[in-house]
Amino acid sequence: MARRITVGAAQLGAIQKADSRKVAVDRMLALMAEGQRRGVELIVFPELALTTFFPRHYVENLDEADHWYEAAMPSNETAPLFEAARKYRMGFHLGYAELAHEPDETGVVRKRRFNTAILVNPDGKIVLKYRKVHLPGHAEFDPARKVQHLEKRFFEVGNLGFPVVRSPMGRRDEGINMGMMICNDRRWPEAWRVMGLQSVELVMLGYNTPSINQEAKGWEAHHLRVFHSHLSIQAGCYQNACWGVGVAKAGIEDGAELFGHSIIVNPQGEIVAMADTWEDQLVTHDCDLDMCTLGRTSIFNFAAHRRPEHYTRITSQVGAVEPPVV
Ligand code: ING
């Protein structure tokens, strides 16, 4: 009997700077209700799904930006999502900006800000949390940019690694091996492989990705933005024999355009479902988790084929070095 689960990629259209949390939560509740009608057992929402992509808006004093973050999860505004999970027996992934008061690496308890994702089970319990590791963009205002991308200002590097857990979901009482990453993480094969080495079967990721290159470092054909996003997720799934669900927040937010084209990808790297709008849209697929077995026991049988003794540069080196001239 195939181990199947029906997954929903719940793409969101634009959330404007002036929109309240309630606007976003109500739209997500509508997608959960649609998911219920279509047999969805696990629904995946985008990165920073509760607010506009606020790292495009520079602030001098970060304390002035606290209103963009969630100091509690669930909060009054987000509690309806957890109630809907219990009502529909539907797990959900949610990306949001997290405000935490916890010790840093020196042991000092302080206010900390992360670009965070959680996985909530059908009982409304948070079973996994992830904090974005690969923060793109910059920390200071960049006058050369058409649009700022200040993730290095608004967030700390995530400190939870890339955890994978096995947890019951939908019809899968025996559990599914699930992991998460966020947006830019998808471009880094290391993130995928760390979860592949934990036997991940389903990777969930949300993204808020500008549809045009904002760095004044050279021209990039616009169609390549979607191509690179799909390529990264397809490669990650194929090379780690897992399912991937990449979900956009899309549309034009206060004049800044983000692309949609959310996808569900199988362990062969094939796109099996794709959004065809840049608005709120639910795409679903009945995922056969046993599709992970072929890759995992043959071409990507890590125990049989990997040679970590030759990979030391990957963890010992940060930037590239110049090769010897011969
Ligand atoms: N956004 C973009 C992403 O990685 C980006 C930033 C776009 C980096 C295109 C490089 C190229 O999809 C976020 N939020 O990470």
PDB file of C-alpha atoms in Angstrom, residues 2-5 41-42 119 121-122 127 164-179 199-202 204 287-290 292 296:
ATOM      1  CA  ALA A   2       1.601   3.274  -1.117  1.00  0.00           C
ATOM      2  CA  ARG A   3       2.338   5.820   1.581  1.00  0.00           C
ATOM      3  CA  ARG A   4       0.410   8.789   0.190  1.00  0.00           C
ATOM      4  CA  ILE A   5      -0.342  12.256   1.525  1.00  0.00           C
ATOM      5  CA  GLU A  41      -3.858  16.925   4.585  1.00  0.00           C
ATOM      6  CA  LEU A  42      -0.867  19.282   4.850  1.00  0.00           C
ATOM      7  CA  LEU A 119       5.220  23.033  11.123  1.00  0.00           C
ATOM      8  CA  ASN A 121       0.314  19.094  13.225  1.00  0.00           C
ATOM      9  CA  PRO A 122      -3.453  18.334  12.913  1.00  0.00           C
ATOM     10  CA  VAL A 127       6.203  19.914  15.938  1.00  0.00           C
ATOM     11  CA  VAL A 164      14.181  16.855  10.233  1.00  0.00           C
ATOM     12  CA  VAL A 165      11.473  15.156  12.314  1.00  0.00           C
ATOM     13  CA  ARG A 166       9.198  12.168  11.736  1.00  0.00           C
ATOM     14  CA  SER A 167       5.653  13.058  12.712  1.00  0.00           C
ATOM     15  CA  PRO A 168       2.152  11.762  11.891  1.00  0.00           C
ATOM     16  CA  MET A 169       0.371  13.747   9.179  1.00  0.00           C
ATOM     17  CA  GLY A 170      -2.878  13.065   7.312  1.00  0.00           C
ATOM     18  CA  ARG A 171      -3.342   9.351   6.660  1.00  0.00           C
ATOM     19  CA  ARG A 172       0.262   8.730   7.691  1.00  0.00           C
ATOM     20  CA  ASP A 173      -0.066   7.616  11.314  1.00  0.00           C
ATOM     21  CA  GLU A 174       3.381   6.041  10.994  1.00  0.00           C
ATOM     22  CA  GLY A 175       4.756   9.509  10.353  1.00  0.00           C
ATOM     23  CA  ILE A 176       6.554  11.350   7.556  1.00  0.00           C
ATOM     24  CA  ASN A 177      10.159  12.600   7.674  1.00  0.00           C
ATOM     25  CA  MET A 178       9.708  16.365   7.225  1.00  0.00           C
ATOM     26  CA  GLY A 179      12.081  19.305   7.100  1.00  0.00           C
ATOM     27  CA  SER A 199      16.373  10.808   5.445  1.00  0.00           C
ATOM     28  CA  VAL A 200      13.985  13.684   4.779  1.00  0.00           C
ATOM     29  CA  GLU A 201      10.985  12.715   2.624  1.00  0.00           C
ATOM     30  CA  LEU A 202       9.266  16.105   2.319  1.00  0.00           C
ATOM     31  CA  MET A 204       8.661  22.568   2.756  1.00  0.00           C
ATOM     32  CA  CYS A 287       2.326  12.619  -3.033  1.00  0.00           C
ATOM     33  CA  ASP A 288       3.523   8.998  -2.953  1.00  0.00           C
ATOM     34  CA  LEU A 289       6.266   9.027  -0.310  1.00  0.00           C
ATOM     35  CA  ASP A 290       7.502   5.635  -1.501  1.00  0.00           C
ATOM     36  CA  CYS A 292      11.784   8.456  -2.276  1.00  0.00           C
ATOM     37  CA  ARG A 296      17.658   6.587  -1.755  1.00  0.00           C
TER      38      ARG A 296
END
